[in-house]
Amino acid sequence: QVQLVESGGGLVQAGGSLRLSCAASGRTFSYYYMGWFRQAPGKERAFVAAISRGGVNTDYADSGKGRFTISRDNAKNTVYLQMSSLKPEDTAVYYCAADSKRYGSSDHTEYESWGQGTQVTVVS
C-alpha cells in the first residue's frame, strides 16, 4: 500500500478554478492506478476521475467531464485534479485513492489506499 496526502483545497467562488494535489510515498507510485473521489455532507463517496499508470488514459464522471482534468507526474509521486468552472454543487471533501490491480473503477470499495481528504468549498 501507499500513503497518500491531499492538498490544494480551499474556498473558491463559483466559476473559479482549483488544482488539487495528492502526494504519494514510496518508489512504486507509477505502479498504481489512481483515482479521485468526493463526498458531500450527507452523501456517499462518489467517483470523480481516474488515471492509468502512465497517465495516458483517463476517465471522468459525468459531473466533472469537460471541467475537470486528472493528471500525474510519476517522477514527483503526485497526482493532480485540475478543476475549472467550479459550481456550488462541487463542494465536498475530495479524496485521492490508489489501486494496484485495476483501472477506471467508479466503485470506491475497489481502491486499496486513501488519503485523508481536502475540503473544497464553492460559493456563489
PDB file of C-alpha atoms in Angstrom:
ATOM      1  CA  GLN A   1       0.000   0.000   0.000  1.00  0.00           C
ATOM      2  CA  VAL A   2       0.945   3.617  -0.454  1.00  0.00           C
ATOM      3  CA  GLN A   3       0.407   6.620   1.792  1.00  0.00           C
ATOM      4  CA  LEU A   4      -1.487   9.485   0.184  1.00  0.00           C
ATOM      5  CA  VAL A   5      -1.784  13.113   1.267  1.00  0.00           C
ATOM      6  CA  GLU A   6      -4.098  15.555  -0.488  1.00  0.00           C
ATOM      7  CA  SER A   7      -3.627  19.303  -0.622  1.00  0.00           C
ATOM      8  CA  GLY A   8      -4.860  22.320  -2.550  1.00  0.00           C
ATOM      9  CA  GLY A   9      -8.410  22.538  -1.334  1.00  0.00           C
ATOM     10  CA  GLY A  10      -9.958  25.754  -0.163  1.00  0.00           C
ATOM     11  CA  LEU A  11     -12.665  28.320  -0.676  1.00  0.00           C
ATOM     12  CA  VAL A  12     -13.343  29.477  -4.216  1.00  0.00           C
ATOM     13  CA  GLN A  13     -16.066  31.428  -5.944  1.00  0.00           C
ATOM     14  CA  ALA A  14     -18.319  29.806  -8.493  1.00  0.00           C
ATOM     15  CA  GLY A  15     -16.700  29.808 -11.907  1.00  0.00           C
ATOM     16  CA  GLY A  16     -13.224  29.717 -10.460  1.00  0.00           C
ATOM     17  CA  SER A  17     -10.550  27.050 -10.526  1.00  0.00           C
ATOM     18  CA  LEU A  18      -8.551  24.932  -8.125  1.00  0.00           C
ATOM     19  CA  ARG A  19      -5.819  22.369  -8.537  1.00  0.00           C
ATOM     20  CA  LEU A  20      -5.715  19.565  -6.035  1.00  0.00           C
ATOM     21  CA  SER A  21      -2.569  17.564  -5.450  1.00  0.00           C
ATOM     22  CA  CYS A  22      -2.086  14.131  -3.986  1.00  0.00           C
ATOM     23  CA  ALA A  23       1.414  13.255  -2.859  1.00  0.00           C
ATOM     24  CA  ALA A  24       2.272   9.587  -2.530  1.00  0.00           C
ATOM     25  CA  SER A  25       5.024   7.849  -0.659  1.00  0.00           C
ATOM     26  CA  GLY A  26       7.201   5.084  -1.991  1.00  0.00           C
ATOM     27  CA  ARG A  27       9.221   4.325  -5.096  1.00  0.00           C
ATOM     28  CA  THR A  28       6.460   2.349  -6.794  1.00  0.00           C
ATOM     29  CA  PHE A  29       3.923   5.128  -7.300  1.00  0.00           C
ATOM     30  CA  SER A  30       3.883   4.534 -11.040  1.00  0.00           C
ATOM     31  CA  TYR A  31       2.595   1.029 -10.434  1.00  0.00           C
ATOM     32  CA  TYR A  32      -0.700   2.324  -9.066  1.00  0.00           C
ATOM     33  CA  TYR A  33      -3.814   3.299 -10.871  1.00  0.00           C
ATOM     34  CA  MET A  34      -5.073   6.495  -9.265  1.00  0.00           C
ATOM     35  CA  GLY A  35      -8.485   7.975  -8.722  1.00  0.00           C
ATOM     36  CA  TRP A  36     -10.211  10.989  -7.256  1.00  0.00           C
ATOM     37  CA  PHE A  37     -13.437  10.778  -5.290  1.00  0.00           C
ATOM     38  CA  ARG A  38     -15.524  13.298  -3.421  1.00  0.00           C
ATOM     39  CA  GLN A  39     -18.024  13.211  -0.613  1.00  0.00           C
ATOM     40  CA  ALA A  40     -20.518  15.924   0.185  1.00  0.00           C
ATOM     41  CA  PRO A  41     -22.281  16.138   3.550  1.00  0.00           C
ATOM     42  CA  GLY A  42     -24.970  13.520   3.847  1.00  0.00           C
ATOM     43  CA  LYS A  43     -23.955  11.774   0.631  1.00  0.00           C
ATOM     44  CA  GLU A  44     -21.919   8.720  -0.229  1.00  0.00           C
ATOM     45  CA  ARG A  45     -18.433   8.930  -1.648  1.00  0.00           C
ATOM     46  CA  ALA A  46     -18.664   9.496  -5.397  1.00  0.00           C
ATOM     47  CA  PHE A  47     -16.269   8.851  -8.242  1.00  0.00           C
ATOM     48  CA  VAL A  48     -14.692  11.884  -9.902  1.00  0.00           C
ATOM     49  CA  ALA A  49     -11.834  10.745 -12.138  1.00  0.00           C
ATOM     50  CA  ALA A  50      -9.274   8.011 -12.719  1.00  0.00           C
ATOM     51  CA  ILE A  51      -5.925   7.768 -14.468  1.00  0.00           C
ATOM     52  CA  SER A  52      -3.810   4.894 -15.701  1.00  0.00           C
ATOM     53  CA  ARG A  53      -0.271   4.103 -14.585  1.00  0.00           C
ATOM     54  CA  GLY A  54       1.404   6.050 -17.340  1.00  0.00           C
ATOM     55  CA  GLY A  55      -1.128   8.863 -17.334  1.00  0.00           C
ATOM     56  CA  VAL A  56      -2.258   8.304 -20.904  1.00  0.00           C
ATOM     57  CA  ASN A  57      -5.735   7.011 -20.172  1.00  0.00           C
ATOM     58  CA  THR A  58      -8.227   8.950 -18.088  1.00  0.00           C
ATOM     59  CA  ASP A  59     -11.851   8.604 -17.135  1.00  0.00           C
ATOM     60  CA  TYR A  60     -14.312  11.072 -15.651  1.00  0.00           C
ATOM     61  CA  ALA A  61     -17.668  11.055 -14.003  1.00  0.00           C
ATOM     62  CA  ASP A  62     -20.318  12.968 -15.894  1.00  0.00           C
ATOM     63  CA  SER A  63     -20.414  15.528 -13.107  1.00  0.00           C
ATOM     64  CA  GLY A  64     -16.911  16.760 -13.893  1.00  0.00           C
ATOM     65  CA  LYS A  65     -16.497  15.862 -17.537  1.00  0.00           C
ATOM     66  CA  GLY A  66     -15.290  18.840 -19.526  1.00  0.00           C
ATOM     67  CA  ARG A  67     -14.405  20.785 -16.380  1.00  0.00           C
ATOM     68  CA  PHE A  68     -12.006  18.518 -14.500  1.00  0.00           C
ATOM     69  CA  THR A  69      -8.670  17.145 -15.625  1.00  0.00           C
ATOM     70  CA  ILE A  70      -6.743  14.410 -13.870  1.00  0.00           C
ATOM     71  CA  SER A  71      -3.021  14.085 -14.459  1.00  0.00           C
ATOM     72  CA  ARG A  72       0.034  12.591 -12.800  1.00  0.00           C
ATOM     73  CA  ASP A  73       3.740  13.163 -12.530  1.00  0.00           C
ATOM     74  CA  ASN A  74       5.303   9.855 -11.636  1.00  0.00           C
ATOM     75  CA  ALA A  75       8.722  11.434 -11.129  1.00  0.00           C
ATOM     76  CA  LYS A  76       7.188  13.517  -8.339  1.00  0.00           C
ATOM     77  CA  ASN A  77       4.918  10.784  -6.990  1.00  0.00           C
ATOM     78  CA  THR A  78       1.979  13.121  -7.412  1.00  0.00           C
ATOM     79  CA  VAL A  79      -1.450  13.008  -8.996  1.00  0.00           C
ATOM     80  CA  TYR A  80      -3.432  16.159  -9.717  1.00  0.00           C
ATOM     81  CA  LEU A  81      -7.012  17.171 -10.223  1.00  0.00           C
ATOM     82  CA  GLN A  82      -7.418  20.442 -12.073  1.00  0.00           C
ATOM     83  CA  MET A  83     -10.910  21.796 -11.590  1.00  0.00           C
ATOM     84  CA  SER A  84     -12.350  24.694 -13.544  1.00  0.00           C
ATOM     85  CA  SER A  85     -15.757  26.321 -13.879  1.00  0.00           C
ATOM     86  CA  LEU A  86     -16.495  25.253 -10.352  1.00  0.00           C
ATOM     87  CA  LYS A  87     -20.068  25.116  -9.142  1.00  0.00           C
ATOM     88  CA  PRO A  88     -21.523  25.155  -5.634  1.00  0.00           C
ATOM     89  CA  GLU A  89     -22.524  21.519  -6.113  1.00  0.00           C
ATOM     90  CA  ASP A  90     -18.823  20.669  -6.388  1.00  0.00           C
ATOM     91  CA  THR A  91     -18.484  21.437  -2.694  1.00  0.00           C
ATOM     92  CA  ALA A  92     -17.190  18.309  -0.984  1.00  0.00           C
ATOM     93  CA  VAL A  93     -14.226  16.666   0.629  1.00  0.00           C
ATOM     94  CA  TYR A  94     -12.012  15.373  -2.167  1.00  0.00           C
ATOM     95  CA  TYR A  95     -10.018  12.188  -1.728  1.00  0.00           C
ATOM     96  CA  CYS A  96      -7.357  10.551  -3.815  1.00  0.00           C
ATOM     97  CA  ALA A  97      -7.123   6.794  -3.939  1.00  0.00           C
ATOM     98  CA  ALA A  98      -4.756   4.149  -5.261  1.00  0.00           C
ATOM     99  CA  ASP A  99      -5.322   0.698  -6.684  1.00  0.00           C
ATOM    100  CA  SER A 100      -2.608  -1.693  -7.795  1.00  0.00           C
ATOM    101  CA  LYS A 101      -4.897  -4.101  -9.602  1.00  0.00           C
ATOM    102  CA  ARG A 102      -7.386  -2.241 -11.742  1.00  0.00           C
ATOM    103  CA  TYR A 103      -8.069   0.964 -13.601  1.00  0.00           C
ATOM    104  CA  GLY A 104     -11.088   3.143 -14.082  1.00  0.00           C
ATOM    105  CA  SER A 105     -13.325   1.781 -11.373  1.00  0.00           C
ATOM    106  CA  SER A 106     -16.007   4.112 -10.096  1.00  0.00           C
ATOM    107  CA  ASP A 107     -16.546   1.939  -7.032  1.00  0.00           C
ATOM    108  CA  HIS A 108     -14.647   3.342  -4.082  1.00  0.00           C
ATOM    109  CA  THR A 109     -14.621  -0.044  -2.356  1.00  0.00           C
ATOM    110  CA  GLU A 110     -12.232  -1.375  -5.002  1.00  0.00           C
ATOM    111  CA  TYR A 111      -9.402   1.013  -4.091  1.00  0.00           C
ATOM    112  CA  GLU A 112      -6.701  -0.043  -1.661  1.00  0.00           C
ATOM    113  CA  SER A 113      -5.293   3.195  -0.261  1.00  0.00           C
ATOM    114  CA  TRP A 114      -6.849   6.549   0.592  1.00  0.00           C
ATOM    115  CA  GLY A 115      -5.756   9.972   1.666  1.00  0.00           C
ATOM    116  CA  GLN A 116      -7.435  11.925   4.435  1.00  0.00           C
ATOM    117  CA  GLY A 117      -9.131  14.318   2.040  1.00  0.00           C
ATOM    118  CA  THR A 118      -9.061  18.023   1.320  1.00  0.00           C
ATOM    119  CA  GLN A 119     -12.057  20.325   1.587  1.00  0.00           C
ATOM    120  CA  VAL A 120     -13.285  22.197  -1.466  1.00  0.00           C
ATOM    121  CA  THR A 121     -15.951  24.822  -0.899  1.00  0.00           C
ATOM    122  CA  VAL A 122     -17.505  26.684  -3.815  1.00  0.00           C
ATOM    123  CA  VAL A 123     -19.624  29.739  -3.086  1.00  0.00           C
ATOM    124  CA  SER A 124     -21.750  31.938  -5.303  1.00  0.00           C
TER     125      SER A 124
END
